[in-house]
Amino acid sequence: MQNPRWQGIFPAITTKFHADESIDAAGTAKHIDFQIRNGIHGLVTCGSLGEASTLSLEEKLQVAKIALEAADGRIPVLANVSETSTREALRYIDGANKLGVAGFMVMPSVIYVADAREAMLNVRTMAKAAAKPIMVYNNPVAYRVDLKPEHMVELADCEEIVAIKESTDNIRRITDLRNVLGDRYQLFLGVDDLAYEGLALGCDGLLAGVGCAFPRETVALYDLMKAGQWAEALKLYQWMTPMLHLDVSTKLVQNLKLIDLLVGVGTEHMRRPRLPLVGEERAFIENIVKKALATRPAKYQSVA
């Protein structure tokens, strides 16, 4: 199997809803097109930010289809696999493969805290069923399952696994992975407010959250870092950082959908039990975004 060597900015897109909580296909497609026109290199559907836990398997396939049609071959579309059993994961992979996704981002285990043996077998099983390029999503902070560098060494013989989304919140992990595995896997940083640090340590890309509302700015950060323009990149990163902190929260969906609304690139509709922010929480986000928009660097501004 040919390794696509994914790199660049891959937003974990939000799923757009109507006020009645039904999927807003047109709104989702419009937001995807906005991000592609502003330079993103790929995208992932129905991750944590995409409210996967509130979607049925069939709805996740619907979102993947929307994304594929909106992308229209311009960038790779990856489907996130976050089913709670291997059996359901394989059913979802089969459906997404039939739609024609470019690959998958797979979560080693969701809800159940699997040990390394269980998690690695689950990843292998999904990868073999997919028969397409796979990015392993490692997030021990949120899901309490940690595939460490030594585990990724064990998985290195599985040719479908080509990339890692690393979200340990421990930036040392990037260097540890490179030291042990070299360039065997493409490394994506999955923590928004460690983007500069991750790229400085040699990450191949970012799985972006706030980048959904500020795609061109996020792509510019990546381009500047890859060009070694560290000082210019740092200024841009420092401007973004107060917003990037909002991705690292149990309320990341509420935070980032409010950003979408304030920036004018989406609505705030979400599925319950999540509710829009109110009071001090809402005012806190509004103040951060207001300041960011007032000081937004025109040179890198996303085009509506």
PDB file of N, CA, C and O in Angstrom, residues 9 18 24 55 58 62 93 130 142 189 199 213 235 288:
ATOM      1  N   ILE A   9      -2.172  20.969   7.645  1.00  0.00           N
ATOM      2  CA  ILE A   9      -3.268  21.288   8.556  1.00  0.00           C
ATOM      3  C   ILE A   9      -4.486  20.444   8.202  1.00  0.00           C
ATOM      4  O   ILE A   9      -5.059  20.577   7.110  1.00  0.00           O
ATOM      5  N   HIS A  18     -29.052  21.976  12.556  1.00  0.00           N
ATOM      6  CA  HIS A  18     -30.145  22.940  12.597  1.00  0.00           C
ATOM      7  C   HIS A  18     -30.588  23.113  14.048  1.00  0.00           C
ATOM      8  O   HIS A  18     -30.150  22.371  14.941  1.00  0.00           O
ATOM      9  N   ASP A  24     -27.201  19.682   9.520  1.00  0.00           N
ATOM     10  CA  ASP A  24     -27.277  20.756   8.533  1.00  0.00           C
ATOM     11  C   ASP A  24     -26.260  20.441   7.434  1.00  0.00           C
ATOM     12  O   ASP A  24     -25.086  20.832   7.524  1.00  0.00           O
ATOM     13  N   LEU A  55     -23.830  11.144  17.553  1.00  0.00           N
ATOM     14  CA  LEU A  55     -24.262  10.742  16.215  1.00  0.00           C
ATOM     15  C   LEU A  55     -24.404   9.228  16.119  1.00  0.00           C
ATOM     16  O   LEU A  55     -23.595   8.474  16.673  1.00  0.00           O
ATOM     17  N   GLU A  58     -25.069   5.661  11.208  1.00  0.00           N
ATOM     18  CA  GLU A  58     -25.579   6.109   9.914  1.00  0.00           C
ATOM     19  C   GLU A  58     -25.374   7.614   9.711  1.00  0.00           C
ATOM     20  O   GLU A  58     -25.082   8.064   8.592  1.00  0.00           O
ATOM     21  N   GLN A  62     -23.295   9.755   6.936  1.00  0.00           N
ATOM     22  CA  GLN A  62     -23.890  10.890   6.232  1.00  0.00           C
ATOM     23  C   GLN A  62     -22.924  12.071   6.224  1.00  0.00           C
ATOM     24  O   GLN A  62     -22.753  12.732   5.180  1.00  0.00           O
ATOM     25  N   ILE A  93     -16.318   1.233   9.301  1.00  0.00           N
ATOM     26  CA  ILE A  93     -15.228   1.261   8.320  1.00  0.00           C
ATOM     27  C   ILE A  93     -15.710   0.744   6.969  1.00  0.00           C
ATOM     28  O   ILE A  93     -15.401   1.327   5.918  1.00  0.00           O
ATOM     29  N   ALA A 130      -9.769  -1.787   7.124  1.00  0.00           N
ATOM     30  CA  ALA A 130      -9.805  -0.571   6.311  1.00  0.00           C
ATOM     31  C   ALA A 130      -9.057  -0.763   5.000  1.00  0.00           C
ATOM     32  O   ALA A 130      -9.501  -0.306   3.943  1.00  0.00           O
ATOM     33  N   ALA A 142      -7.849  12.390  27.639  1.00  0.00           N
ATOM     34  CA  ALA A 142      -9.304  12.319  27.566  1.00  0.00           C
ATOM     35  C   ALA A 142      -9.838  10.903  27.681  1.00  0.00           C
ATOM     36  O   ALA A 142     -10.910  10.686  28.259  1.00  0.00           O
ATOM     37  N   LEU A 189       0.320  16.838  15.694  1.00  0.00           N
ATOM     38  CA  LEU A 189       0.058  17.307  17.051  1.00  0.00           C
ATOM     39  C   LEU A 189      -1.431  17.583  17.180  1.00  0.00           C
ATOM     40  O   LEU A 189      -2.007  18.289  16.345  1.00  0.00           O
ATOM     41  N   LEU A 199       5.418  21.715  16.061  1.00  0.00           N
ATOM     42  CA  LEU A 199       6.034  21.938  14.760  1.00  0.00           C
ATOM     43  C   LEU A 199       7.530  22.205  14.899  1.00  0.00           C
ATOM     44  O   LEU A 199       8.332  21.766  14.064  1.00  0.00           O
ATOM     45  N   ALA A 213     -12.193  27.829  12.307  1.00  0.00           N
ATOM     46  CA  ALA A 213     -12.660  29.207  12.140  1.00  0.00           C
ATOM     47  C   ALA A 213     -11.577  30.112  11.564  1.00  0.00           C
ATOM     48  O   ALA A 213     -11.887  31.146  10.968  1.00  0.00           O
ATOM     49  N   LYS A 235       4.984  35.257  16.549  1.00  0.00           N
ATOM     50  CA  LYS A 235       4.041  36.370  16.688  1.00  0.00           C
ATOM     51  C   LYS A 235       2.622  35.936  16.343  1.00  0.00           C
ATOM     52  O   LYS A 235       1.664  36.282  17.042  1.00  0.00           O
ATOM     53  N   ILE A 288     -12.324  37.186  24.425  1.00  0.00           N
ATOM     54  CA  ILE A 288     -11.112  36.659  23.774  1.00  0.00           C
ATOM     55  C   ILE A 288     -11.215  36.819  22.265  1.00  0.00           C
ATOM     56  O   ILE A 288     -10.274  37.277  21.600  1.00  0.00           O
TER      57      ILE A 288
END
